[in-house]
Coordinates of C-alpha atoms and ligand atoms in Angstrom, one line a residue:
Chain A
M1 CA 73.0 20.3 10.5
S2 CA 70.5 23.2 10.7
L3 CA 66.8 22.3 10.9
L4 CA 66.0 24.8 8.1
E5 CA 68.3 26.3 5.5
L6 CA 67.2 28.7 2.8
K7 CA 69.8 28.9 0.0
N8 CA 69.6 31.8 -2.5
I9 CA 65.8 31.7 -2.4
S10 CA 63.9 33.9 -4.9
K11 CA 60.2 34.0 -5.6
I12 CA 59.2 35.9 -8.8
Y13 CA 55.8 37.0 -9.8
G14 CA 56.2 38.4 -13.3
E15 CA 58.2 41.6 -12.8
L16 CA 58.0 41.5 -9.0
K17 CA 60.6 39.8 -6.9
A18 CA 58.6 39.0 -3.7
L19 CA 61.8 37.2 -2.4
D20 CA 65.2 38.2 -3.8
N21 CA 68.1 35.9 -3.1
V22 CA 67.4 35.2 0.6
N23 CA 69.8 33.1 2.7
I24 CA 68.6 32.1 6.1
K25 CA 69.6 29.3 8.6
V26 CA 67.5 28.3 11.6
E27 CA 68.9 25.8 14.0
K28 CA 66.9 23.1 15.8
G29 CA 65.2 24.6 18.9
E30 CA 65.8 28.1 17.9
W31 CA 63.1 30.9 18.2
V32 CA 63.3 33.3 15.3
A33 CA 61.2 36.4 14.6
I34 CA 60.7 37.8 11.1
M35 CA 59.9 41.5 10.7
G36 CA 59.5 43.9 7.8
P37 CA 57.1 46.3 6.2
S38 CA 54.0 45.2 4.5
G39 CA 54.8 43.6 1.1
S40 CA 58.4 42.8 2.1
G41 CA 57.9 39.0 1.4
K42 CA 57.3 37.6 4.9
S43 CA 54.2 35.6 4.2
T44 CA 55.7 34.5 0.8
M45 CA 58.6 33.1 2.7
M46 CA 56.4 31.4 5.3
N47 CA 54.5 29.7 2.5
I48 CA 57.7 28.3 1.2
I49 CA 58.9 27.1 4.5
G50 CA 55.5 25.7 5.3
C51 CA 55.6 23.6 2.1
M52 CA 52.6 25.4 0.6
D53 CA 54.5 27.1 -2.2
K54 CA 57.8 26.5 -4.0
P55 CA 60.6 29.1 -4.6
S56 CA 61.2 30.2 -8.2
L57 CA 65.0 29.8 -7.6
G58 CA 67.1 28.4 -4.8
E59 CA 67.0 25.5 -2.4
V60 CA 65.1 24.9 0.8
L61 CA 66.5 22.2 3.1
L62 CA 64.2 21.1 5.9
D63 CA 65.8 18.4 8.1
G64 CA 68.3 17.9 5.3
V65 CA 65.7 17.3 2.6
D66 CA 65.4 19.8 -0.3
I67 CA 61.7 20.5 -0.4
S68 CA 62.0 23.0 -3.3
K69 CA 61.8 20.1 -5.8
E70 CA 59.2 17.9 -4.1
S71 CA 55.8 17.0 -5.5
S72 CA 52.8 18.8 -3.9
K73 CA 51.7 15.4 -2.5
K74 CA 55.0 14.9 -0.8
L75 CA 54.9 18.5 0.4
T76 CA 51.5 17.8 2.1
E77 CA 53.1 14.8 3.9
I78 CA 56.0 16.9 5.1
R79 CA 53.8 19.7 6.3
R80 CA 51.6 17.2 8.1
D81 CA 54.5 15.5 9.8
K82 CA 56.9 18.3 10.7
I83 CA 55.1 21.6 10.7
G84 CA 52.5 23.3 12.9
L85 CA 50.8 26.4 11.5
I86 CA 49.3 29.4 13.2
F87 CA 47.6 32.2 11.3
Q88 CA 46.6 35.8 11.9
Q89 CA 43.0 35.0 11.0
F90 CA 42.4 32.2 13.4
H91 CA 40.9 29.9 10.7
M92 CA 38.9 27.4 12.5
V93 CA 36.4 25.0 11.0
N94 CA 33.3 26.9 12.0
Y95 CA 31.0 24.0 12.4
L96 CA 33.2 21.9 14.6
T97 CA 33.8 22.6 18.4
A98 CA 37.1 23.6 19.9
V99 CA 38.1 20.2 20.7
E100 CA 36.9 18.8 17.3
N101 CA 39.0 21.5 15.6
V102 CA 42.1 20.2 17.4
M103 CA 41.1 16.6 16.5
V104 CA 41.0 17.5 12.9
S105 CA 44.7 18.1 13.0
Q106 CA 45.2 14.8 14.7
Y107 CA 42.9 13.1 12.1
Y108 CA 45.0 14.2 9.2
H109 CA 48.2 13.4 11.0
S110 CA 47.4 10.0 12.5
M111 CA 44.6 9.2 15.0
P112 CA 42.1 11.4 16.6
D113 CA 42.4 11.1 20.4
E114 CA 39.9 13.2 22.4
E115 CA 41.8 12.8 25.7
E116 CA 45.0 14.2 24.1
A117 CA 43.1 17.0 22.4
L118 CA 41.5 18.0 25.7
E119 CA 44.9 18.0 27.3
A120 CA 46.2 20.4 24.6
L121 CA 43.3 22.6 25.2
G122 CA 44.1 22.5 28.9
R123 CA 47.6 23.8 28.1
V124 CA 46.1 26.9 26.5
G125 CA 43.7 27.3 29.4
L126 CA 40.5 26.3 27.4
R127 CA 39.6 22.9 28.7
E128 CA 36.2 24.2 29.9
R129 CA 35.5 25.7 26.5
A130 CA 36.2 22.4 24.6
K131 CA 32.5 21.9 23.5
H132 CA 32.1 25.5 22.2
L133 CA 31.8 26.4 18.6
P134 CA 34.1 29.0 17.2
S135 CA 31.3 31.5 17.1
Q136 CA 31.0 31.1 20.9
L137 CA 34.7 31.9 21.5
S138 CA 36.4 35.3 21.6
G139 CA 39.2 36.0 19.1
G140 CA 41.9 35.4 21.7
E141 CA 40.3 32.1 22.7
Q142 CA 40.1 31.1 19.1
Q143 CA 43.8 31.8 18.6
R144 CA 44.6 29.8 21.6
V145 CA 42.6 26.9 20.1
C146 CA 44.8 27.3 17.0
V147 CA 47.9 27.1 19.1
A148 CA 46.7 24.0 20.7
R149 CA 45.9 22.6 17.3
A150 CA 49.4 23.5 16.0
L151 CA 51.2 21.8 18.9
I152 CA 48.9 18.7 19.1
N153 CA 51.1 16.5 16.8
A154 CA 54.3 17.7 18.4
P155 CA 55.8 19.3 15.3
E156 CA 59.4 20.1 15.0
L157 CA 58.7 23.5 13.6
I158 CA 55.9 25.9 14.4
L159 CA 55.3 28.7 11.8
A160 CA 53.2 31.5 13.0
D161 CA 52.2 34.4 10.7
E162 CA 51.2 37.4 12.8
P163 CA 49.8 35.2 15.5
T164 CA 49.0 38.2 17.8
G165 CA 48.0 40.6 15.0
N166 CA 44.3 40.4 16.0
L167 CA 44.7 40.0 19.8
D168 CA 44.7 42.4 22.8
E169 CA 47.5 42.8 25.2
A170 CA 46.3 40.1 27.7
N171 CA 45.8 37.4 24.9
E172 CA 49.1 38.4 23.3
N173 CA 50.8 37.6 26.6
I174 CA 49.1 34.3 26.9
V175 CA 50.2 33.3 23.4
L176 CA 53.8 34.5 24.0
D177 CA 53.9 32.5 27.2
L178 CA 52.8 29.4 25.3
F179 CA 55.6 30.1 22.8
R180 CA 58.1 30.3 25.7
Q181 CA 56.8 26.9 26.9
L182 CA 57.2 25.4 23.5
H183 CA 60.6 26.8 23.1
R184 CA 61.7 25.3 26.5
E185 CA 60.4 21.9 25.2
G186 CA 62.7 22.2 22.2
T187 CA 60.3 23.2 19.5
T188 CA 61.7 25.4 16.8
L189 CA 59.6 28.6 16.3
I190 CA 59.4 31.0 13.4
V191 CA 57.2 33.9 14.1
V192 CA 56.3 36.7 11.6
T193 CA 55.3 39.9 13.4
H194 CA 54.9 43.7 13.1
D195 CA 55.0 44.0 16.9
P196 CA 58.4 44.8 18.4
E197 CA 57.3 43.3 21.7
V198 CA 56.6 40.0 20.1
A199 CA 59.9 40.2 18.2
E200 CA 61.8 40.9 21.4
A201 CA 60.5 37.6 22.9
A202 CA 62.5 35.7 20.3
Q203 CA 66.2 34.9 20.3
R204 CA 66.9 36.5 17.0
T205 CA 65.0 38.8 14.6
I206 CA 65.5 38.8 10.8
V207 CA 64.3 41.9 9.1
L208 CA 63.1 41.7 5.5
E209 CA 62.9 44.6 3.1
H210 CA 61.9 44.4 -0.6
G211 CA 62.3 40.7 -0.5
R212 CA 65.8 40.7 0.9
V213 CA 67.3 40.1 4.3
A214 CA 68.1 43.7 5.5
R215 CA 69.6 42.8 8.9
E216 CA 69.6 40.3 11.7
I217 CA 69.3 41.3 15.3
I218 CA 70.4 39.0 18.2
N219 CA 68.2 39.6 21.2
E220 CA 70.8 40.1 24.1
N221 CA 68.0 40.2 26.7
F222 CA 66.5 36.8 25.7
Q223 CA 65.4 34.9 28.7
E224 CA 64.9 31.1 28.7
Chain B
M1 CA 38.2 7.9 18.7
S2 CA 38.8 6.0 15.5
R3 CA 39.5 7.8 12.3
R4 CA 36.3 6.5 10.8
K5 CA 34.3 7.9 13.7
M6 CA 36.0 11.3 13.3
F7 CA 35.3 11.2 9.6
L8 CA 31.6 10.5 10.2
K9 CA 31.6 13.2 12.8
M10 CA 33.0 15.8 10.4
V11 CA 30.7 14.8 7.6
T12 CA 27.6 14.8 9.7
A13 CA 28.5 18.0 11.6
S14 CA 29.0 19.8 8.3
L15 CA 25.5 18.9 7.3
L16 CA 23.7 19.2 10.7
R17 CA 25.4 22.3 11.9
R18 CA 25.5 24.3 8.7
R19 CA 21.9 23.6 7.8
S20 CA 20.7 26.3 5.4
R21 CA 22.7 25.6 2.3
M22 CA 22.7 21.8 2.7
L23 CA 18.9 21.9 3.1
I24 CA 18.6 23.1 -0.5
A25 CA 20.8 20.1 -1.7
L26 CA 18.9 17.7 0.6
L27 CA 15.5 19.1 -0.7
S28 CA 16.4 18.6 -4.3
I29 CA 17.7 15.1 -3.7
A30 CA 14.5 14.3 -1.8
I31 CA 12.3 15.6 -4.5
G32 CA 14.2 13.6 -7.1
A33 CA 14.0 10.5 -4.9
T34 CA 10.2 11.2 -4.4
I35 CA 9.6 11.3 -8.2
L36 CA 11.8 8.3 -8.7
S37 CA 10.2 6.1 -6.0
G38 CA 6.7 7.4 -6.8
L39 CA 7.0 6.8 -10.5
V40 CA 8.6 3.4 -10.0
T41 CA 5.8 2.4 -7.7
I42 CA 3.3 3.5 -10.3
Y43 CA 5.3 1.9 -13.0
Y44 CA 5.0 -1.5 -11.3
D45 CA 1.5 -1.0 -10.1
V46 CA 0.0 0.3 -13.3
P47 CA -0.1 -3.0 -15.2
R48 CA -2.1 -4.4 -12.3
Q49 CA -4.3 -1.3 -12.1
M50 CA -4.7 -1.0 -15.9
G51 CA -5.4 -4.8 -16.0
A52 CA -8.3 -4.3 -13.7
Q53 CA -9.5 -1.4 -15.8
F54 CA -9.2 -3.3 -19.0
R55 CA -11.1 -6.2 -17.5
G56 CA -14.1 -4.0 -17.9
Y57 CA -13.8 -4.3 -21.7
G58 CA -14.6 -8.0 -21.7
A59 CA -13.0 -11.4 -21.5
N60 CA -9.3 -11.6 -22.6
M61 CA -9.1 -15.4 -23.0
I62 CA -11.4 -18.0 -24.5
L63 CA -11.4 -21.8 -24.2
V64 CA -12.8 -23.8 -27.1
P65 CA -12.7 -27.5 -28.0
S66 CA -10.0 -28.0 -30.7
G67 CA -11.9 -30.7 -32.7
E68 CA -15.5 -31.1 -33.7
E69 CA -16.4 -32.5 -30.3
K70 CA -18.2 -30.3 -27.8
M71 CA -16.6 -29.9 -24.5
T72 CA -18.1 -30.9 -21.2
V73 CA -18.6 -28.5 -18.2
E74 CA -16.3 -30.8 -16.2
K75 CA -13.5 -30.6 -18.8
A76 CA -13.7 -26.8 -19.0
Q77 CA -13.5 -26.5 -15.1
E78 CA -10.5 -28.8 -15.1
C79 CA -8.7 -26.6 -17.6
L80 CA -9.4 -23.5 -15.5
T81 CA -7.4 -24.8 -12.6
V82 CA -4.2 -23.7 -14.3
I83 CA -5.1 -20.1 -13.6
P84 CA -4.7 -19.0 -10.0
K85 CA -8.0 -18.2 -8.2
D86 CA -7.1 -14.6 -7.4
Q87 CA -6.2 -13.9 -11.0
L88 CA -9.4 -15.5 -12.5
L89 CA -11.9 -12.7 -12.3
G90 CA -14.6 -14.6 -14.1
A91 CA -15.2 -17.7 -16.3
T92 CA -18.5 -17.7 -18.4
P93 CA -19.6 -20.9 -20.1
Y94 CA -21.7 -20.5 -23.3
R95 CA -23.6 -23.1 -25.2
Y96 CA -25.2 -22.0 -28.5
V97 CA -28.3 -23.8 -29.8
N98 CA -30.6 -22.9 -32.6
V99 CA -34.1 -22.7 -31.2
E100 CA -37.5 -21.9 -32.6
M101 CA -39.9 -19.3 -31.2
T102 CA -43.1 -21.1 -31.7
S103 CA -45.4 -18.1 -32.1
R104 CA -43.2 -16.4 -34.7
Q105 CA -42.1 -19.6 -36.5
R106 CA -38.6 -18.3 -36.7
T107 CA -35.2 -19.7 -35.6
F108 CA -32.9 -17.8 -33.3
V109 CA -29.6 -18.5 -31.6
A110 CA -30.1 -19.2 -28.0
A111 CA -27.0 -18.7 -25.8
A112 CA -27.1 -20.6 -22.6
T113 CA -24.9 -19.3 -19.9
D114 CA -24.3 -18.5 -16.3
F115 CA -25.7 -15.0 -15.7
E116 CA -23.6 -14.3 -12.6
Q117 CA -20.4 -15.0 -14.5
V118 CA -21.5 -12.9 -17.5
Q119 CA -21.7 -9.9 -15.3
S120 CA -18.0 -10.3 -14.4
T121 CA -16.6 -11.2 -17.8
S122 CA -18.8 -8.7 -19.7
P123 CA -19.4 -5.9 -17.3
Y124 CA -20.4 -3.7 -20.2
F125 CA -23.6 -5.7 -21.0
A126 CA -26.5 -3.3 -20.3
V127 CA -29.7 -4.8 -19.3
E128 CA -33.1 -3.0 -19.5
G129 CA -35.3 -4.7 -16.9
R130 CA -33.3 -7.1 -14.8
W131 CA -31.0 -10.1 -15.1
P132 CA -32.7 -13.5 -15.1
E133 CA -32.9 -15.2 -11.7
G134 CA -34.5 -18.6 -12.5
D135 CA -34.4 -21.1 -15.2
R136 CA -37.7 -19.9 -16.7
E137 CA -36.5 -16.3 -17.2
V138 CA -34.6 -15.1 -20.3
L139 CA -32.8 -12.1 -21.7
V140 CA -33.6 -11.1 -25.3
G141 CA -31.1 -9.3 -27.3
K142 CA -32.2 -5.8 -28.4
E143 CA -32.2 -6.5 -32.1
T144 CA -34.2 -9.7 -31.8
A145 CA -36.6 -8.0 -29.4
E146 CA -37.2 -5.3 -32.0
T147 CA -37.6 -7.7 -34.9
I148 CA -40.2 -9.9 -33.2
G149 CA -41.7 -7.2 -31.1
V150 CA -41.2 -8.7 -27.7
K151 CA -41.6 -6.6 -24.6
L152 CA -40.5 -7.0 -21.0
N153 CA -42.5 -9.6 -19.1
N154 CA -43.9 -11.1 -22.3
V155 CA -44.0 -14.9 -22.2
I156 CA -42.4 -16.6 -25.2
E157 CA -42.4 -20.3 -26.1
L158 CA -39.2 -21.7 -27.2
S159 CA -39.1 -25.1 -29.0
Y160 CA -36.3 -27.5 -30.1
K161 CA -36.4 -30.8 -32.0
P162 CA -33.7 -33.2 -31.2
E163 CA -32.4 -34.8 -34.4
D164 CA -33.5 -38.4 -33.7
T165 CA -37.1 -37.7 -32.6
Y166 CA -40.2 -36.2 -34.2
V167 CA -41.4 -34.6 -31.0
K168 CA -40.5 -31.1 -30.2
N169 CA -39.5 -30.0 -26.7
T170 CA -41.1 -26.7 -25.7
L171 CA -40.5 -24.4 -22.8
N172 CA -42.4 -21.2 -21.8
M173 CA -40.1 -18.4 -20.7
T174 CA -40.6 -15.0 -19.3
V175 CA -38.6 -12.1 -20.8
V176 CA -37.2 -10.2 -17.8
G177 CA -34.6 -8.1 -19.6
I178 CA -33.6 -6.6 -23.0
L179 CA -29.9 -6.8 -23.6
E180 CA -27.9 -4.0 -25.2
T181 CA -24.2 -4.6 -25.9
G182 CA -23.5 -2.9 -29.2
G183 CA -22.4 -6.3 -30.6
D184 CA -23.6 -9.6 -32.1
E185 CA -25.1 -10.6 -28.8
E186 CA -28.1 -8.3 -29.5
A187 CA -29.3 -11.0 -31.9
Y188 CA -29.4 -13.7 -29.3
I189 CA -31.7 -15.0 -26.7
F190 CA -30.0 -15.8 -23.4
T191 CA -31.1 -18.7 -21.1
T192 CA -29.6 -20.6 -18.2
L193 CA -27.6 -23.7 -18.9
K194 CA -30.2 -25.8 -17.0
A195 CA -33.1 -24.5 -19.1
M196 CA -31.1 -25.4 -22.3
D197 CA -30.4 -28.8 -20.9
A198 CA -34.1 -29.3 -20.3
L199 CA -35.0 -28.0 -23.8
T200 CA -32.4 -30.1 -25.7
G201 CA -32.4 -33.1 -23.5
V202 CA -28.6 -33.1 -23.6
S203 CA -26.8 -31.8 -20.6
G204 CA -23.3 -30.7 -19.7
Q205 CA -22.2 -29.5 -23.1
L206 CA -20.4 -26.3 -23.9
D207 CA -19.2 -24.5 -27.0
V208 CA -17.0 -21.9 -25.4
M209 CA -15.7 -20.7 -22.1
E210 CA -15.0 -16.9 -21.8
M211 CA -12.5 -15.9 -19.2
S212 CA -11.4 -12.7 -17.7
V213 CA -7.9 -13.0 -16.2
S214 CA -6.1 -10.3 -14.4
A215 CA -2.6 -10.9 -15.9
A216 CA -0.1 -9.2 -18.3
S217 CA -0.2 -10.5 -21.9
E218 CA 2.9 -12.6 -21.5
E219 CA 1.5 -14.3 -18.4
L220 CA -1.8 -14.8 -20.3
E221 CA 0.0 -16.5 -23.2
N222 CA 1.8 -18.8 -20.7
Y223 CA -1.5 -19.9 -19.2
A224 CA -3.1 -20.4 -22.6
A225 CA -0.1 -22.5 -23.8
E226 CA -0.2 -24.6 -20.6
I227 CA -4.0 -25.3 -21.0
S228 CA -3.6 -26.2 -24.7
E229 CA -0.6 -28.5 -23.9
N230 CA -2.2 -30.3 -21.0
N231 CA -5.4 -30.9 -22.9
S232 CA -5.0 -32.0 -26.5
D233 CA -8.7 -31.7 -27.2
M234 CA -8.9 -28.1 -25.9
S235 CA -7.5 -24.9 -27.1
A236 CA -7.1 -21.7 -25.1
R237 CA -6.7 -18.3 -27.0
L238 CA -6.2 -14.8 -26.1
V239 CA -8.7 -12.3 -27.3
K240 CA -6.2 -10.2 -29.2
R241 CA -8.4 -7.1 -29.5
V242 CA -8.3 -6.7 -25.8
T243 CA -4.8 -7.9 -24.8
K244 CA -3.1 -6.0 -27.7
S245 CA -4.5 -2.6 -26.8
E246 CA -3.7 -3.3 -23.1
T247 CA -0.1 -4.1 -24.0
T248 CA 0.5 -1.1 -26.2
V249 CA -1.1 1.3 -23.7
L250 CA 1.1 -0.1 -20.9
A251 CA 4.2 0.0 -23.0
K252 CA 3.6 3.7 -23.9
L253 CA 2.8 4.6 -20.3
Q254 CA 5.9 2.8 -19.0
S255 CA 8.2 4.5 -21.4
L256 CA 6.7 7.8 -20.5
V257 CA 7.4 7.1 -16.8
F258 CA 10.8 6.1 -17.7
L259 CA 11.5 9.3 -19.5
V260 CA 10.1 11.5 -16.9
T261 CA 12.2 9.8 -14.2
A262 CA 15.3 10.2 -16.3
V263 CA 14.7 13.9 -16.8
V264 CA 13.9 14.4 -13.2
L265 CA 17.1 12.7 -12.1
L266 CA 19.1 14.7 -14.5
L267 CA 17.5 18.0 -13.1
T268 CA 18.3 16.8 -9.6
M269 CA 21.8 16.1 -10.5
I270 CA 22.2 19.6 -12.0
C271 CA 20.6 21.2 -8.9
V272 CA 22.8 19.2 -6.4
S273 CA 25.8 19.9 -8.5
T274 CA 25.2 23.6 -8.5
T275 CA 24.5 23.7 -4.8
M276 CA 27.7 21.7 -4.0
M277 CA 29.6 24.0 -6.3
A278 CA 28.4 27.0 -4.2
V279 CA 29.2 25.1 -1.0
V280 CA 32.7 24.5 -2.2
S281 CA 33.3 28.2 -2.9
E282 CA 31.6 29.2 0.3
R283 CA 34.0 26.8 2.1
R284 CA 37.3 27.7 0.3
K285 CA 38.9 28.9 3.5
E286 CA 38.0 25.8 5.4
I287 CA 39.2 23.5 2.6
G288 CA 42.5 25.6 2.4
L289 CA 42.8 25.2 6.1
R290 CA 42.3 21.4 6.0
K291 CA 44.9 21.2 3.4
A292 CA 47.3 23.3 5.3
L293 CA 46.7 21.1 8.3
G294 CA 47.9 18.2 6.1
A295 CA 44.8 16.9 4.4
S296 CA 45.6 15.0 1.3
D297 CA 43.6 15.4 -1.9
Q298 CA 42.3 11.9 -1.2
S299 CA 40.9 13.0 2.2
I300 CA 39.2 16.1 0.7
R301 CA 37.6 13.9 -1.9
A302 CA 36.5 11.4 0.7
E303 CA 35.0 14.1 2.9
F304 CA 33.0 15.8 0.2
L305 CA 31.9 12.5 -1.3
G306 CA 30.9 11.5 2.3
E307 CA 28.8 14.6 2.6
G308 CA 27.2 14.0 -0.7
M309 CA 26.4 10.3 0.0
F310 CA 25.0 11.3 3.5
L311 CA 22.8 13.8 1.7
G312 CA 21.8 11.0 -0.7
L313 CA 21.0 8.7 2.1
L314 CA 18.8 11.2 4.0
G315 CA 17.2 12.3 0.7
G316 CA 16.6 8.8 -0.5
I317 CA 14.8 7.8 2.8
L318 CA 12.8 11.0 2.8
G319 CA 12.0 10.5 -0.9
T320 CA 10.9 6.9 -0.5
A321 CA 8.3 8.0 2.1
L322 CA 7.1 11.0 0.1
G323 CA 7.2 9.0 -3.2
F324 CA 4.9 6.3 -1.7
A325 CA 2.5 9.0 -0.5
F326 CA 2.7 10.5 -4.0
A327 CA 2.0 7.2 -5.7
Q328 CA -0.8 6.4 -3.3
V329 CA -2.5 9.7 -4.1
V330 CA -2.1 9.2 -7.8
S331 CA -3.4 5.7 -7.5
V332 CA -6.4 6.5 -5.5
N333 CA -7.4 9.5 -7.7
V334 CA -6.7 7.9 -11.1
F335 CA -7.4 4.2 -10.5
G336 CA -9.6 4.4 -7.4
S337 CA -7.5 1.8 -5.6
S338 CA -4.7 1.9 -3.1
I339 CA -1.2 0.3 -3.6
T340 CA 0.8 -1.7 -1.2
F341 CA 4.4 -0.6 -0.2
Q342 CA 7.2 -2.6 -2.0
P343 CA 10.0 -3.0 0.7
L344 CA 12.6 -3.3 -2.1
L345 CA 11.8 0.2 -3.1
L346 CA 13.6 1.7 -0.1
P347 CA 17.1 0.3 -0.8
I348 CA 16.7 0.9 -4.5
T349 CA 15.7 4.6 -4.0
V350 CA 18.4 5.1 -1.4
I351 CA 21.2 3.6 -3.6
V352 CA 20.1 5.5 -6.6
S353 CA 19.9 8.8 -4.7
M354 CA 23.3 8.1 -3.2
G355 CA 24.7 7.4 -6.7
I356 CA 23.1 10.6 -8.1
A357 CA 24.5 12.6 -5.2
A358 CA 28.0 11.1 -5.6
L359 CA 27.9 11.9 -9.3
S360 CA 26.7 15.4 -8.7
C361 CA 29.7 15.9 -6.3
L362 CA 32.4 15.0 -8.9
L363 CA 32.8 18.4 -10.4
P364 CA 32.6 20.3 -7.1
I365 CA 35.1 17.9 -5.7
R366 CA 37.5 18.7 -8.4
R367 CA 37.2 22.4 -7.6
A368 CA 37.8 21.6 -3.9
V369 CA 40.9 19.6 -4.6
E370 CA 42.3 22.5 -6.7
I371 CA 42.1 25.0 -3.8
D372 CA 45.5 26.3 -2.7
P373 CA 46.3 25.8 1.0
A374 CA 48.5 29.0 0.9
L375 CA 45.3 31.1 0.7
V376 CA 44.9 30.7 4.5
L377 CA 48.0 32.8 5.0
K378 CA 46.6 35.6 2.9
G379 CA 45.0 38.3 4.9
E380 CA 41.4 39.3 4.1
Ligands
LIG1 N1 50.2 35.1 -5.8 C1 50.8 36.3 -5.9 N2 50.8 36.8 -7.2 C2 51.5 38.0 -7.4 N3 52.0 38.7 -6.4 C3 52.0 38.3 -5.2 C4 51.4 37.0 -4.8 N4 51.6 36.7 -3.5 C5 52.2 37.8 -3.0 N5 52.5 38.7 -4.0 C6 53.2 39.9 -3.8 O1 54.5 39.6 -3.2 C7 54.8 40.7 -2.3 C8 55.0 40.1 -0.9 O2 53.9 39.6 -0.4 P1 53.7 39.0 1.0 O3 52.4 38.5 1.2 O4 54.8 38.1 1.2 O5 54.0 40.3 1.9 P2 54.1 40.4 3.6 O6 55.5 40.7 3.9 O7 53.5 39.1 4.1 O8 53.1 41.6 3.8 P3 52.1 41.8 5.0 O9 52.9 42.3 6.2 O10 51.2 42.9 4.5 O11 51.4 40.5 5.2 C9 53.7 41.7 -2.3 O12 54.0 42.8 -3.2 C10 52.5 40.9 -2.9 O13 51.7 41.8 -3.6
LIG2 MG1 51.8 38.7 5.3

């Protein structure tokens, strides 16, 4: 059974079909990149997979459960238990320190554990910056905190929407290395990107155009 | 770290690290709490203060024998024991006797009393000259002084003929003061009880005891009832003219205080609510993020309510302190006396401010819960 299966998904805003009959399967442990021009429906799709929106038509099976019919309360629970989110704008709670931001995620999931949160920050190379507020961190550092926050509850699926969109080359590589580690550990990754280099790091790239799957590219050069 | 600790950390960090906006909310709660605790203090202190003020208008309770019999000094003293010492500001005995002024061949009412007590139960008595100090000194009411043409330092002879004898008792007295009261007392001649005992040859008798008691009218009534009950031959009554006006003035003042407090609390609620509304829209992204990270509606509610209650707690403590200072200033300036701090006021004020803060947060919290987590994925 696939971890994620989109079956004939459409999202319709009035006249506009942001997603138009999309079919996608993602296996457990797979690393998939999503590309496509602006307005092609990438974020719309991520919202649906991330349990923050529902499709107008079609089914979404996550771990065998159809999430397209669930109540928003149930969706919140599924998101909390199974999904780690990374955004283009880093989105940290600006009055909490780096380690506290990671602990917020633990707090909603189960139990805040400072030691574990510090370890996660260590993984992204920011253990020394744990007590800094977001305003005292660079963009790259903030994004790395967000990666630490996304992986802290060991989610099955990490969704990243343009995770490197606001990063320089060096920080982009740090984040990609982290993704590689997560992939090796068996985490499923779905990464939306405009950057061919980021897409090439994945096993497979799905290209969206006008809300439809235009083509899929298997990355022959993928290295474990 | 426990969940509760993390919750408290988030709530306090939100207030302490993002000060500016929360300061406005805190300030408005503190002001509301100040008015609340200040007015409540005055509310409870005013009866005492006003009571003291009203005591300047004369006795508010009198004790008279219920039958034809006169009462004795001892009996009257015994009745007074019902009233606590610190509430009994003064008790003035009066014995009225018709005496003759020998040189004018006229009869006047002589009121024998205790001049020290008179000054505490009837502070408005104005004396030209001075108060008598010995048993051979008298005060003459202004009206009497004018009709008989008596001046300060004149010596007058008072005489009295006991019923069962033919011999008149006489005493020479020096007029040391002319009494002005604006009332019936201006027709009397005032002597000491001892002088009267000597003149009449009968001692220890009283007609009335006038008392000035620092107590609300209800309490006064209880004292009066207790005295009348314990002593069938005695009757204690309130001086309605004084106690009634005292009660109505207090009732009006207290309802005014109540009204002002209610209005101020309402204004506080509007102000806090508006501020929290602004805070919610300012923190849309953060709330969206929390929801995206898996926060349930319940958690969002708890966090904002927590912040509101924490504000209420701080504002309440601050307000209690400021309110006491405020009440103290009012009391010193208006009543000329200071007030003591009521310890119960702190928990009451804090609980009310926390309640007000929580109520003010209800609408903002509804807005916060409605925020769509998907907004965090939207670029800006
Ligand atoms: N809430 C909404 N109401 C109406 N239209 C919407 C809404 N959300 C998205 N759209 C429209 O749906 C289309 C797809 O939007 P989406 O955000 O998924 O694009 P995207 O592929 O993520 O683009 P970008 O690369 O610029 O982020 C766009 O035309 C957008 O205007
Ligand atoms: Mg997008």
